[in-house]
Structures are given as structure tokens and as C-alpha cells.
Short mmCIF file of C-alpha atoms in Angstrom, two decimals:
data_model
loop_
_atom_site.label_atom_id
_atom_site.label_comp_id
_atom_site.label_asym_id
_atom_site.label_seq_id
_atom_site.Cartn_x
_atom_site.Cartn_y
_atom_site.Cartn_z
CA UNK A 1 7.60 -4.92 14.64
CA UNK A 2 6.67 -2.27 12.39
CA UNK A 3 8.84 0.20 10.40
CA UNK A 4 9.85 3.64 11.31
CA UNK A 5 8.19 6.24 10.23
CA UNK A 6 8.93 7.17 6.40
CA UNK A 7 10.83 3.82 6.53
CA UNK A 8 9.39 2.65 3.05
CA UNK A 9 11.61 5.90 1.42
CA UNK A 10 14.36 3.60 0.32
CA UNK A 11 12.57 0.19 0.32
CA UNK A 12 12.20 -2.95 -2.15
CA UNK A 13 8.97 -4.01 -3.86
CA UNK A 14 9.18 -6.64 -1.76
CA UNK A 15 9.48 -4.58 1.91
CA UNK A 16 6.79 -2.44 0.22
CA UNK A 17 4.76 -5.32 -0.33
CA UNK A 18 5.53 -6.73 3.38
CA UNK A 19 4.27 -3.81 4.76
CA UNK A 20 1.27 -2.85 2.82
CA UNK A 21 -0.01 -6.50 3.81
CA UNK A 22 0.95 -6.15 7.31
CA UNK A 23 -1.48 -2.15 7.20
CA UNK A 24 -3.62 -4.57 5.15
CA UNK A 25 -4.13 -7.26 7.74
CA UNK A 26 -4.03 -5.15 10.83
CA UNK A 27 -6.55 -2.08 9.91
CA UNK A 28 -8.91 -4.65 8.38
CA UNK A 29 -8.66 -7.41 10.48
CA UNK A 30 -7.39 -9.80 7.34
CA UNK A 31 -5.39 -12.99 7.32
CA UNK A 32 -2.03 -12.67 6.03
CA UNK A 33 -2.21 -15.22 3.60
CA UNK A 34 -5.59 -13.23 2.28
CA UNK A 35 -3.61 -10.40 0.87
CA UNK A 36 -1.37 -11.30 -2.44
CA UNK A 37 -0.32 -8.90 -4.73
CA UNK A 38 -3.07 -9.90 -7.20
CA UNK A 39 -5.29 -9.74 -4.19
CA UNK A 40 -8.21 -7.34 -5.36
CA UNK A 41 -9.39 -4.69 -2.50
CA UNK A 42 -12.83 -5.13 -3.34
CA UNK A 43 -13.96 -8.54 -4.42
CA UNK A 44 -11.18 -10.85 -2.56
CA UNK A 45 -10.39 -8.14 0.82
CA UNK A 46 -13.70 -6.66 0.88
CA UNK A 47 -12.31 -3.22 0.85
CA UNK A 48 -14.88 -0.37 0.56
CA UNK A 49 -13.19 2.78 -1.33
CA UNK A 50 -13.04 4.61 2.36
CA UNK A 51 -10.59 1.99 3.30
CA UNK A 52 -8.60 2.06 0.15
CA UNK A 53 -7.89 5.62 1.01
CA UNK A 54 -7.26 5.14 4.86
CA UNK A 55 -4.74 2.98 3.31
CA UNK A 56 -3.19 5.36 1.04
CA UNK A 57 -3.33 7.92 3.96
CA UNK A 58 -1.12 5.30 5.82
CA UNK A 59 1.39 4.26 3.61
CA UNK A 60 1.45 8.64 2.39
CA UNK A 61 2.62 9.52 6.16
CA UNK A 62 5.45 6.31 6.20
CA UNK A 63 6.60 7.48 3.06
CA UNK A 64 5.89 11.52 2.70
CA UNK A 65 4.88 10.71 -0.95
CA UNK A 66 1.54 12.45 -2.42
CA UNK A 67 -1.19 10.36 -3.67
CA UNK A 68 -3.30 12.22 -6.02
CA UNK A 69 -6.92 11.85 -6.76
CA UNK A 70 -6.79 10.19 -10.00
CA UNK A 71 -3.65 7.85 -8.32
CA UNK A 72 -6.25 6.48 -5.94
CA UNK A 73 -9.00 5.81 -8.29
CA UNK A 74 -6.80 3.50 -10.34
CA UNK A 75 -6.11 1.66 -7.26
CA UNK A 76 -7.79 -2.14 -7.86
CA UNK A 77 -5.23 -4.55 -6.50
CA UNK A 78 -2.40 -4.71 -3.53
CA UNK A 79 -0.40 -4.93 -6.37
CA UNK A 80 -1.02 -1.62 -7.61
CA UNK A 81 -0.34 0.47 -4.42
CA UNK A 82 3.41 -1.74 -4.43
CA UNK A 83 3.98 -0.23 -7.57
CA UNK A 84 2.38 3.07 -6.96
CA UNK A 85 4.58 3.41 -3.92
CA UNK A 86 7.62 1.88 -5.53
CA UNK A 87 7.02 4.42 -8.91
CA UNK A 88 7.00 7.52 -6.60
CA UNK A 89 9.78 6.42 -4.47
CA UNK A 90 12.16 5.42 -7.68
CA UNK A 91 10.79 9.15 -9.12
CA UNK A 92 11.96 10.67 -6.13
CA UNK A 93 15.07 8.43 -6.19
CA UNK A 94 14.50 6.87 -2.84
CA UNK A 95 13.51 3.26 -4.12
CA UNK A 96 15.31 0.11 -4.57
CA UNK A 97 15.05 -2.66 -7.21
#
């Protein structure tokens, strides 16, 4: 079952991670086990930069957090949107450990 909307406001790396592999395997048709947090989006998910930001557009309406330009071109690895997602949320004070 999926979160809420704008459930990821007060979540762990770890739900942040769940759920960013769950958007992961769903919108691109991936394996679970595929996507790791070292996972990169182009060489090991065969992510095209369109789908890195379809992604980002995702997880931005779950969360109401703004992804700037220069946010998503440092975007390389699953791991990076977890702590992308988990930066903004702990700036905003919404994020847990």
C-alpha cells in the first residue's frame, strides 16, 4: 500500500528509501532487489534524465519540498535522492533520524 500524500514529511532514511524504490520499481517497471541505495539511475536502472525528473516530480508532490535545477543535476544514485529528500525534510524540520 502506498503512503499518503506528503507522507514522506516526517519520515526516516529508511521509509524514504522504501518508498523511492517502491516509485522506482513501479514507474520503471524494475525489480525490487534492482534498486539499492548505491544503485546508479543510469548505468545499473537504466534511467534516462526524463525519468530522473518524473521521479523528483513524484517524490516533490508526496513531500511539498522544491527540487531545484542544480539539485537534480547532481542526482547519480538512489542514494542521493534519500538524502536529498531527507536534507530538505530535516531543513524544514520535518525529518527523522
Amino acid at each position: 500500500m502506498s503512503p499518503q500524500p506528503q507522507a514522506l514529511r516526517t519520515a526516516t532514511r529508511e521509509q524514504i528509501f522504501a518508498r523511492v524504490a517502491e516509485l522506482l520499481a513501479q514507474s520503471f517497471d524494475l525489480a525490487p532487489d534492482q534498486v539499492r541505495l548505491d544503485s546508479h539511475l543510469n548505468d545499473d536502472l537504466d534511467l534516462d534524465s526524463i525519468d530522473a525528473i518524473d521521479l523528483v516530480v513524484g517524490l516533490e508532490e508526496e513531500t511539498g519540498l522544491d527540487v531545484s535545477e542544480s539539485e537534480l543535476r547532481s542526482i547519480r544514485l538512489v542514494g542521493d535522492i534519500v538524502e536529498l529528500v531527507h536534507g530538505k525534510l530535516a531543513g524544514s524540520g520535518r525529518a527523522e533520524g
